[in-house]
Coordinates of C-alpha atoms in Angstrom, one line a residue:
M28 CA -5.1 4.3 -19.7
T29 CA -5.7 1.6 -17.1
V30 CA -8.7 -0.6 -17.6
S31 CA -11.3 -0.1 -14.9
Y32 CA -13.4 -3.1 -13.8
A33 CA -14.1 -2.3 -10.2
L34 CA -17.8 -1.8 -10.9
S35 CA -18.1 -5.3 -12.5
V36 CA -16.9 -6.9 -9.3
S37 CA -18.6 -4.6 -6.8
S38 CA -20.5 -7.6 -5.5
A39 CA -19.3 -11.2 -5.4
R40 CA -21.9 -12.8 -7.6
Y41 CA -21.7 -15.7 -10.1
S42 CA -22.0 -13.3 -13.0
A43 CA -19.1 -11.1 -12.0
F44 CA -16.6 -13.6 -13.5
L45 CA -18.6 -13.6 -16.8
R46 CA -18.6 -9.8 -16.9
L47 CA -14.8 -9.8 -16.5
L48 CA -14.4 -12.3 -19.4
R49 CA -16.5 -10.1 -21.7
K50 CA -13.8 -7.3 -21.5
W51 CA -11.3 -7.5 -24.3
K52 CA -9.1 -4.5 -23.6
G53 CA -6.3 -5.5 -21.2
S54 CA -7.6 -9.0 -20.9
V55 CA -5.5 -12.2 -20.7
V56 CA -7.2 -13.5 -23.9
K57 CA -6.0 -10.5 -25.9
A58 CA -2.4 -11.0 -24.5
V59 CA -2.2 -14.8 -25.1
W60 CA -4.5 -15.7 -28.1
A61 CA -1.8 -15.3 -30.8
E62 CA 0.8 -17.4 -29.1
L63 CA -1.8 -19.9 -28.1
L64 CA -2.9 -20.3 -31.7
V65 CA 0.7 -20.8 -32.9
W66 CA 1.2 -23.4 -30.2
I67 CA -1.9 -25.3 -31.1
C68 CA -1.0 -25.3 -34.8
L69 CA 2.5 -26.6 -34.1
Y70 CA 1.0 -29.3 -31.8
A71 CA -1.4 -30.4 -34.7
M72 CA 1.5 -30.5 -37.2
I73 CA 3.6 -32.7 -34.9
S74 CA 0.6 -34.9 -34.3
T75 CA 0.0 -35.3 -38.0
I76 CA 3.7 -36.2 -38.6
I77 CA 3.5 -38.9 -35.9
F78 CA 0.3 -40.5 -37.4
W79 CA 1.2 -40.3 -41.1
V80 CA 5.0 -40.2 -41.3
I81 CA 6.5 -42.3 -38.5
P82 CA 6.0 -46.1 -39.0
I83 CA 3.9 -47.8 -36.4
E84 CA 6.8 -50.1 -35.3
Y85 CA 8.7 -47.1 -34.1
R86 CA 5.9 -45.5 -32.1
T87 CA 6.5 -47.7 -29.0
A88 CA 10.0 -46.4 -28.6
L89 CA 8.9 -42.9 -29.4
N90 CA 6.2 -43.2 -26.7
K91 CA 8.7 -44.3 -24.1
E92 CA 11.1 -41.5 -25.0
A93 CA 8.3 -38.9 -24.7
T94 CA 7.3 -40.2 -21.3
R95 CA 10.9 -40.0 -20.1
L96 CA 11.3 -36.4 -21.3
D97 CA 8.0 -35.5 -19.7
N98 CA 9.2 -36.8 -16.3
L99 CA 12.5 -34.9 -16.7
L100 CA 10.6 -31.8 -17.6
G101 CA 9.3 -31.6 -14.0
I102 CA 12.8 -30.7 -12.9
L103 CA 12.3 -27.3 -14.5
D104 CA 10.1 -25.7 -11.8
I105 CA 8.6 -22.8 -13.7
K106 CA 6.0 -22.3 -11.0
F107 CA 8.5 -21.2 -8.4
M108 CA 10.5 -19.0 -10.8
L109 CA 7.5 -17.3 -12.4
G110 CA 5.7 -16.8 -9.0
F111 CA 8.7 -15.2 -7.4
F112 CA 9.3 -13.0 -10.4
V113 CA 5.7 -11.8 -10.6
T114 CA 5.8 -11.0 -6.8
I115 CA 8.8 -8.7 -7.4
V116 CA 7.3 -7.0 -10.4
V117 CA 3.9 -6.4 -8.6
D118 CA 5.7 -4.8 -5.6
R119 CA 7.7 -2.6 -7.9
W120 CA 4.5 -1.7 -9.8
K121 CA 2.7 -0.7 -6.5
T122 CA 5.6 1.5 -5.5
I123 CA 5.6 3.3 -8.9
L124 CA 1.8 3.8 -8.5
Q125 CA 2.3 5.4 -5.1
N126 CA 4.8 7.9 -6.6
I127 CA 2.5 9.3 -9.2
S128 CA 2.3 13.0 -8.1
F129 CA -1.0 14.8 -7.9
I130 CA -0.9 18.6 -7.5
E131 CA -3.8 19.0 -4.9
T132 CA -1.6 19.0 -1.8
V133 CA 0.8 21.6 -3.0
A134 CA -1.9 23.7 -4.6
L135 CA -4.0 23.8 -1.5
S136 CA -1.1 24.8 0.7
V137 CA 0.0 27.5 -1.8
S138 CA -3.5 28.9 -2.1
T139 CA -4.0 29.0 1.7
I140 CA -0.6 30.3 2.8
I141 CA 0.3 32.8 0.1
R142 CA -2.4 35.4 0.6
G143 CA -3.4 38.3 -1.6
T144 CA -5.5 39.1 -4.6
D145 CA -3.3 41.5 -6.4
D146 CA -1.5 40.6 -9.6
N147 CA 1.8 39.9 -7.9
A148 CA 0.4 37.3 -5.5
R149 CA -1.9 35.8 -8.1
L150 CA 1.0 35.5 -10.7
S151 CA 3.3 34.0 -8.1
R152 CA 0.8 31.3 -7.1
R153 CA 0.1 30.4 -10.8
S154 CA 3.8 30.3 -11.6
I155 CA 4.5 27.9 -8.8
I156 CA 1.9 25.4 -10.1
R157 CA 3.1 25.8 -13.7
Y158 CA 6.7 25.2 -12.8
L159 CA 5.8 22.1 -10.8
V160 CA 3.8 20.6 -13.7
L161 CA 6.6 21.7 -16.1
S162 CA 9.1 19.6 -14.0
Q163 CA 6.7 16.7 -14.0
A164 CA 6.3 16.9 -17.8
M165 CA 10.1 17.0 -18.3
V166 CA 10.3 13.8 -16.2
Y167 CA 7.4 12.0 -17.8
R168 CA 8.6 12.7 -21.4
D169 CA 11.8 10.9 -20.5
I170 CA 10.2 7.8 -18.9
S171 CA 6.9 7.5 -20.8
M172 CA 6.6 6.9 -24.6
R173 CA 3.1 8.3 -24.7
V174 CA 4.3 11.6 -23.1
R175 CA 7.3 11.6 -25.4
R176 CA 5.1 11.4 -28.5
R177 CA 3.1 14.3 -27.2
F178 CA 6.2 16.5 -26.3
P179 CA 9.0 15.3 -28.5
T180 CA 11.0 18.5 -27.8
M181 CA 11.2 21.3 -25.2
K182 CA 9.8 23.6 -27.9
S183 CA 6.6 21.6 -27.9
L184 CA 6.3 22.3 -24.1
M185 CA 6.6 26.0 -24.9
E186 CA 3.9 25.7 -27.5
A187 CA 1.7 23.9 -25.0
G188 CA 2.1 26.8 -22.6
F189 CA 4.1 25.1 -19.8
I190 CA 7.2 27.3 -20.3
F191 CA 7.8 30.7 -21.9
E192 CA 10.6 31.5 -24.3
N193 CA 12.7 33.5 -21.8
E194 CA 12.3 30.6 -19.3
L195 CA 13.3 28.1 -21.9
H196 CA 16.3 30.2 -22.8
E197 CA 17.3 30.4 -19.1
L198 CA 16.8 26.6 -18.7
E199 CA 19.0 25.9 -21.7
Q200 CA 21.7 28.3 -20.4
T201 CA 21.9 26.3 -17.2
E202 CA 25.2 24.4 -17.8
T203 CA 25.2 20.9 -16.4
G204 CA 26.1 17.5 -17.7
Y205 CA 23.0 15.9 -16.2
N206 CA 19.2 16.4 -16.4
K207 CA 17.6 19.7 -15.5
Y208 CA 14.5 18.5 -13.7
W209 CA 15.5 20.5 -10.7
V210 CA 15.5 23.9 -12.3
P211 CA 11.7 24.6 -12.3
I212 CA 11.6 23.3 -8.7
N213 CA 14.4 25.8 -7.8
W214 CA 12.3 28.6 -9.4
C215 CA 9.3 27.5 -7.2
N216 CA 11.4 27.8 -4.0
S217 CA 12.7 31.2 -5.0
I218 CA 9.1 32.5 -5.5
V219 CA 8.1 31.1 -2.1
W220 CA 11.0 32.9 -0.5
R221 CA 10.2 36.1 -2.3
M222 CA 6.6 35.9 -1.1
Q223 CA 7.8 35.7 2.5
D224 CA 10.2 38.6 2.0
Q225 CA 7.3 40.7 0.6
K226 CA 5.0 39.8 3.6
Y227 CA 2.6 37.7 1.5
I228 CA 3.3 34.8 3.9
E229 CA 2.7 35.7 7.5
A230 CA 4.9 33.2 9.4
P231 CA 8.2 31.4 8.6
V232 CA 6.5 28.1 9.6
S233 CA 4.0 28.6 6.8
T234 CA 6.9 29.0 4.3
N235 CA 8.4 25.8 5.6
N236 CA 5.0 24.0 5.0
V237 CA 4.9 25.1 1.3
L238 CA 8.6 24.2 0.8
N239 CA 8.0 20.7 2.3
N240 CA 5.1 20.0 0.0
I241 CA 7.2 21.1 -3.0
R242 CA 9.9 18.8 -1.8
D243 CA 7.6 15.9 -1.5
F244 CA 6.3 16.5 -5.1
R245 CA 9.9 16.5 -6.3
T246 CA 10.8 13.4 -4.3
Q247 CA 8.1 11.4 -6.0
L248 CA 9.4 12.5 -9.4
E249 CA 12.8 11.4 -8.4
N250 CA 11.6 8.0 -7.4
L251 CA 10.0 7.5 -10.8
C252 CA 13.3 8.4 -12.4
K253 CA 15.1 5.8 -10.3
F254 CA 12.6 3.0 -11.2
D255 CA 13.0 3.9 -14.9
W256 CA 16.8 4.2 -14.8
V257 CA 17.5 1.0 -12.7
P258 CA 15.1 -1.8 -13.8
I259 CA 15.1 -5.3 -12.6
P260 CA 18.4 -6.9 -13.7
I261 CA 17.9 -8.1 -17.3
A262 CA 19.1 -11.6 -16.6
Y263 CA 16.1 -12.3 -14.3
P264 CA 13.3 -11.6 -16.9
Q265 CA 15.3 -13.2 -19.6
I266 CA 15.6 -16.5 -17.7
V267 CA 12.0 -16.5 -16.6
F268 CA 10.5 -15.8 -20.0
L269 CA 12.9 -18.2 -21.6
A270 CA 12.1 -21.0 -19.1
V271 CA 8.3 -20.7 -19.7
R272 CA 8.7 -20.8 -23.5
I273 CA 11.2 -23.7 -23.4
H274 CA 9.0 -25.7 -21.1
F275 CA 6.0 -25.5 -23.5
F276 CA 8.2 -26.1 -26.5
F277 CA 9.1 -29.5 -25.1
T278 CA 5.4 -30.2 -24.3
L279 CA 4.7 -30.1 -28.0
F280 CA 6.5 -33.5 -28.1
T281 CA 6.1 -34.9 -24.6
R282 CA 2.3 -34.4 -24.4
Q283 CA 1.5 -36.0 -27.7
Y284 CA -0.9 -38.9 -27.9
I285 CA 1.2 -41.8 -29.5
P286 CA -0.8 -44.9 -29.9
T287 CA 1.1 -48.2 -30.3
E288 CA 0.2 -51.1 -32.5
T289 CA -1.2 -53.0 -29.5
E290 CA -3.5 -50.1 -28.4
E291 CA -6.8 -49.1 -29.7
F292 CA -6.9 -45.7 -31.3
L293 CA -9.0 -43.1 -29.4
W294 CA -9.6 -40.0 -31.4
Y295 CA -10.5 -37.7 -28.5
R296 CA -7.0 -38.2 -27.0
C297 CA -5.6 -36.2 -29.9
I298 CA -7.2 -33.0 -28.5
P299 CA -4.6 -31.2 -26.4
L300 CA -7.1 -30.0 -23.8
I301 CA -5.0 -30.1 -20.7
P302 CA -1.7 -29.0 -22.3
A303 CA -3.4 -26.1 -24.1
T304 CA -5.1 -25.0 -20.8
S305 CA -1.7 -25.2 -19.0
F306 CA -0.1 -23.1 -21.8
F307 CA -2.9 -20.5 -21.6
L308 CA -2.7 -20.1 -17.8
Y309 CA 1.1 -20.0 -17.5
L310 CA 1.7 -17.8 -20.5
G311 CA -1.1 -15.4 -19.2
W312 CA 0.7 -15.3 -15.8
M313 CA 3.9 -14.4 -17.6
K314 CA 2.2 -11.7 -19.7
V315 CA 1.1 -10.0 -16.5
A316 CA 4.7 -9.7 -15.5
E317 CA 5.6 -8.4 -18.9
A318 CA 2.9 -5.7 -18.8
L319 CA 3.9 -4.6 -15.3
L320 CA 7.6 -4.3 -15.9
N321 CA 7.2 -0.8 -17.4
P322 CA 3.8 0.7 -16.3
F323 CA 4.6 3.9 -18.3
G324 CA 4.7 2.0 -21.6
E325 CA 2.0 1.7 -24.3
D326 CA 0.0 -1.3 -23.1
D327 CA -3.7 -1.2 -22.4
D328 CA -3.1 -1.2 -18.6
D329 CA -0.2 1.2 -18.4
F330 CA -0.4 4.5 -16.6
E331 CA -1.5 7.5 -18.7
G332 CA 1.1 10.2 -18.0
N333 CA -0.6 12.7 -20.3
W334 CA -3.8 12.6 -18.3
V335 CA -1.9 13.2 -15.1
I336 CA -0.2 16.3 -16.6
D337 CA -3.5 17.7 -17.9
K338 CA -5.2 17.1 -14.6
N339 CA -2.5 18.7 -12.5
I340 CA -2.2 21.9 -14.6
K341 CA -6.0 22.3 -14.7
T342 CA -6.7 21.5 -11.1
G343 CA -3.7 23.4 -9.7
M344 CA -4.6 26.6 -11.5
Q345 CA -8.3 26.3 -10.4
I346 CA -7.2 26.0 -6.8
V347 CA -4.6 28.8 -6.6
D348 CA -6.5 31.3 -8.8
Q349 CA -10.2 30.9 -9.4
S350 CA -10.9 29.3 -6.1
H351 CA -8.4 31.3 -4.0
A352 CA -9.9 32.6 -0.7
E353 CA -13.4 31.5 -1.7
C354 CA -15.9 30.1 0.7
P355 CA -19.7 29.7 0.4
I356 CA -22.1 31.4 2.8
L357 CA -22.1 29.6 6.1
N358 CA -25.4 28.1 7.2
I359 CA -26.6 26.2 10.3
D360 CA -26.6 22.6 9.2
Q361 CA -29.4 20.1 10.1
F362 CA -26.9 17.9 12.0
S363 CA -27.0 20.4 14.8
D364 CA -30.4 19.0 15.8
P365 CA -29.9 16.4 18.5
K366 CA -32.9 14.5 17.1
F367 CA -31.4 14.3 13.6
G368 CA -31.1 10.8 12.2
P369 CA -29.4 9.3 9.1
M370 CA -31.4 9.7 5.9
Y371 CA -31.6 7.2 3.0
P372 CA -33.7 6.8 -0.1
S373 CA -37.0 5.2 0.5
I374 CA -36.0 2.3 -1.8
L375 CA -33.2 1.4 0.6
L376 CA -35.3 -0.1 3.4
E377 CA -32.4 -1.9 5.2
H378 CA -30.3 0.2 7.5
P379 CA -26.6 -0.2 7.1
H380 CA -25.0 -2.9 9.3
V381 CA -23.7 -1.5 12.5
L382 CA -20.0 -1.9 13.1
Q383 CA -19.6 -3.3 16.6
G384 CA -17.7 -6.0 18.5
S385 CA -18.6 -9.7 18.0
A386 CA -19.4 -10.1 21.7
A387 CA -21.3 -6.8 22.1
D388 CA -24.8 -8.4 22.0
V389 CA -23.9 -11.3 24.3
V390 CA -25.9 -11.2 27.6
I391 CA -24.2 -13.0 30.6
P392 CA -26.8 -15.0 32.7
E393 CA -27.3 -13.9 36.3
S394 CA -26.2 -17.4 37.5
E395 CA -22.7 -16.8 36.0
K396 CA -22.2 -13.3 37.6
T397 CA -20.1 -13.4 40.8
K398 CA -18.7 -10.8 43.2
M399 CA -15.5 -9.0 42.3
V400 CA -12.5 -10.0 44.4
H401 CA -8.9 -8.9 44.5
V402 CA -6.3 -11.2 43.0
D403 CA -2.6 -11.6 43.8
S404 CA -0.7 -9.9 40.9
K405 CA 2.1 -12.5 41.3
T406 CA -0.3 -15.4 40.9
S407 CA -2.4 -16.3 37.9
V408 CA -6.1 -16.0 38.1
G409 CA -6.6 -19.7 37.5
S410 CA -4.3 -20.6 40.4
T411 CA -6.4 -18.7 42.9
S412 CA -9.4 -21.0 42.5
D413 CA -7.9 -23.4 45.1
K414 CA -7.6 -20.7 47.7
D415 CA -10.2 -19.3 50.0
P416 CA -11.6 -16.1 48.5
I417 CA -12.3 -14.7 52.0
S418 CA -8.7 -15.1 53.0
I419 CA -7.6 -13.2 49.8
R420 CA -9.8 -10.3 50.6
R421 CA -8.7 -10.2 54.2
R422 CA -5.1 -10.3 53.3
F423 CA -5.3 -7.4 50.9
R424 CA -7.5 -5.4 53.3
R425 CA -4.9 -5.8 56.0
L426 CA -2.2 -4.4 53.8
S427 CA -3.6 -0.9 54.1
S428 CA -1.3 1.7 55.6
R429 CA -1.8 2.8 59.2
L430 CA -0.3 5.6 61.2
K431 CA 0.4 5.5 64.9
L432 CA -1.5 8.0 66.9
G433 CA 1.4 9.1 69.0
R434 CA 5.1 9.5 68.9
S435 CA 7.6 8.5 71.4
E436 CA 9.1 11.6 73.1
S437 CA 12.5 9.9 73.1
Q438 CA 12.4 9.7 69.3
P439 CA 14.3 12.7 67.8
H440 CA 12.2 14.9 65.5
T441 CA 14.9 15.4 63.0
K442 CA 14.7 11.8 61.9
T443 CA 12.8 11.6 58.7
Q444 CA 13.7 8.1 57.5
Q445 CA 12.7 4.9 59.3
S446 CA 13.0 1.3 58.5
V447 CA 9.6 -0.2 57.5
K448 CA 8.9 -3.9 57.6
S449 CA 7.0 -5.0 54.5
P450 CA 4.7 -8.0 54.4
G451 CA 7.4 -10.1 52.7
G452 CA 9.9 -9.4 55.5
E453 CA 12.0 -6.9 53.6
S454 CA 13.2 -3.7 55.3
T455 CA 12.7 -0.5 53.4
H456 CA 13.1 3.2 54.2
S457 CA 10.2 5.5 54.0
A458 CA 9.7 9.2 54.4
F459 CA 6.6 8.5 56.5
S460 CA 8.0 7.7 59.9
N461 CA 4.7 6.4 61.3
L462 CA 3.9 4.0 58.4
Q463 CA 3.6 0.3 59.2
F464 CA 2.4 -2.6 57.1
V465 CA -0.2 -4.7 58.9
T466 CA -0.2 -8.5 58.7
E467 CA -2.3 -11.1 60.3
E468 CA 0.3 -11.4 63.1
N469 CA 0.4 -7.8 64.2
E470 CA -3.2 -6.9 63.4
D471 CA -4.8 -4.9 66.2
Q472 CA -8.5 -4.5 65.6
G473 CA -8.7 -1.8 68.3
L474 CA -6.6 0.7 66.5
D475 CA -8.4 3.3 64.4
L476 CA -7.3 3.8 60.8
R477 CA -6.6 7.4 60.6
I478 CA -3.9 9.8 59.5
D479 CA -2.3 12.4 61.8
M480 CA -2.3 15.5 59.7
E481 CA -0.6 17.7 62.3
S482 CA 2.7 19.1 61.2
P483 CA 5.7 17.8 63.1
K484 CA 7.0 20.2 65.8
K485 CA 10.5 21.6 65.5
P486 CA 12.9 20.4 68.3

């Protein structure tokens, strides 16, 4: 089962890191300590050989060679390879997590749509849930070692109550050269169709809703099978894991303290503090990728498929059977009172922080408030500062539409389209024969702005 530590880091305090270090199960120390101990022992052995076996006159040449190899070791960029690999593995792990199927969505739709309290409706709802969990158990026992140990054979599923003997016989009689995960799903669809035919489902759209939820449940199981069948190409984890171990194998020689005959011996330089820390961090980083490669394995942080199966069968049966068509007595809640306010324990004196915009409390001084004016849409707001604001207002006020009060008798009444002169000089056609755009040149302050609502007379 995954190791939960969310409560330990619920607040970002200085002690949160210490609380994490105290956890042993699933920790990086548990994953790395054995290999780190072996590396330190090998480092000490090589250091002992250098001091007690190699003559002092050869140490100068040995020191130069170790320095040269250490510089060449930088060509092996394990940071890039390991970081890119961990990113791929974490994305894959997140997708697998999102495809772990819970039964609540299907069970709620089955319980709501398939109505009825008789034995036929009740048995149909329970059978749908049992078949779905049976299909899930069949998938999980093929991709998870923990589930496989619990259900080594299909007979063990029958003993656990997920399938009856006649159903197991029918499942085995289904001739196919591939897996049979789809058979229980097909049984579920048949039951739903039978419920509609027997009028336990009122509308075809409701049937479609249940079938879609069953389809989504099956699709998530299919995705888990795909991730298990087609892992990351084996060459990639091989080269990454090999590169990390080769790198720190060479550091056993290149990071040694080799004093020459002209140097003073300093005992504290024999302690591999920095090399051991680097080994611990990089190997711990790699162990993260190893643990996430197969989250349905048997590591401390792997997913617990057995718990998912137990939860789904128990919760699903509770929803479609014991809790079917149940609802408590309805009461008038206290939130209906307009004067009702939020309530908190008396120990929590501070009210929760209000979520609002960052500029919501800013008060604009009266000296900065100005009158609203129209702005040319073709011109930026900043460019209008050089113009006279009064001219802008006048210009847009004079662009209002006017209708002439009279019509020329010589103008034929059948004419419905006229050329209209726009302020920019373009001629357009309008269905309003009396419409004219007014500019500063043709403005007549004596004309009244009004619309002739009389219908045109027929000729």
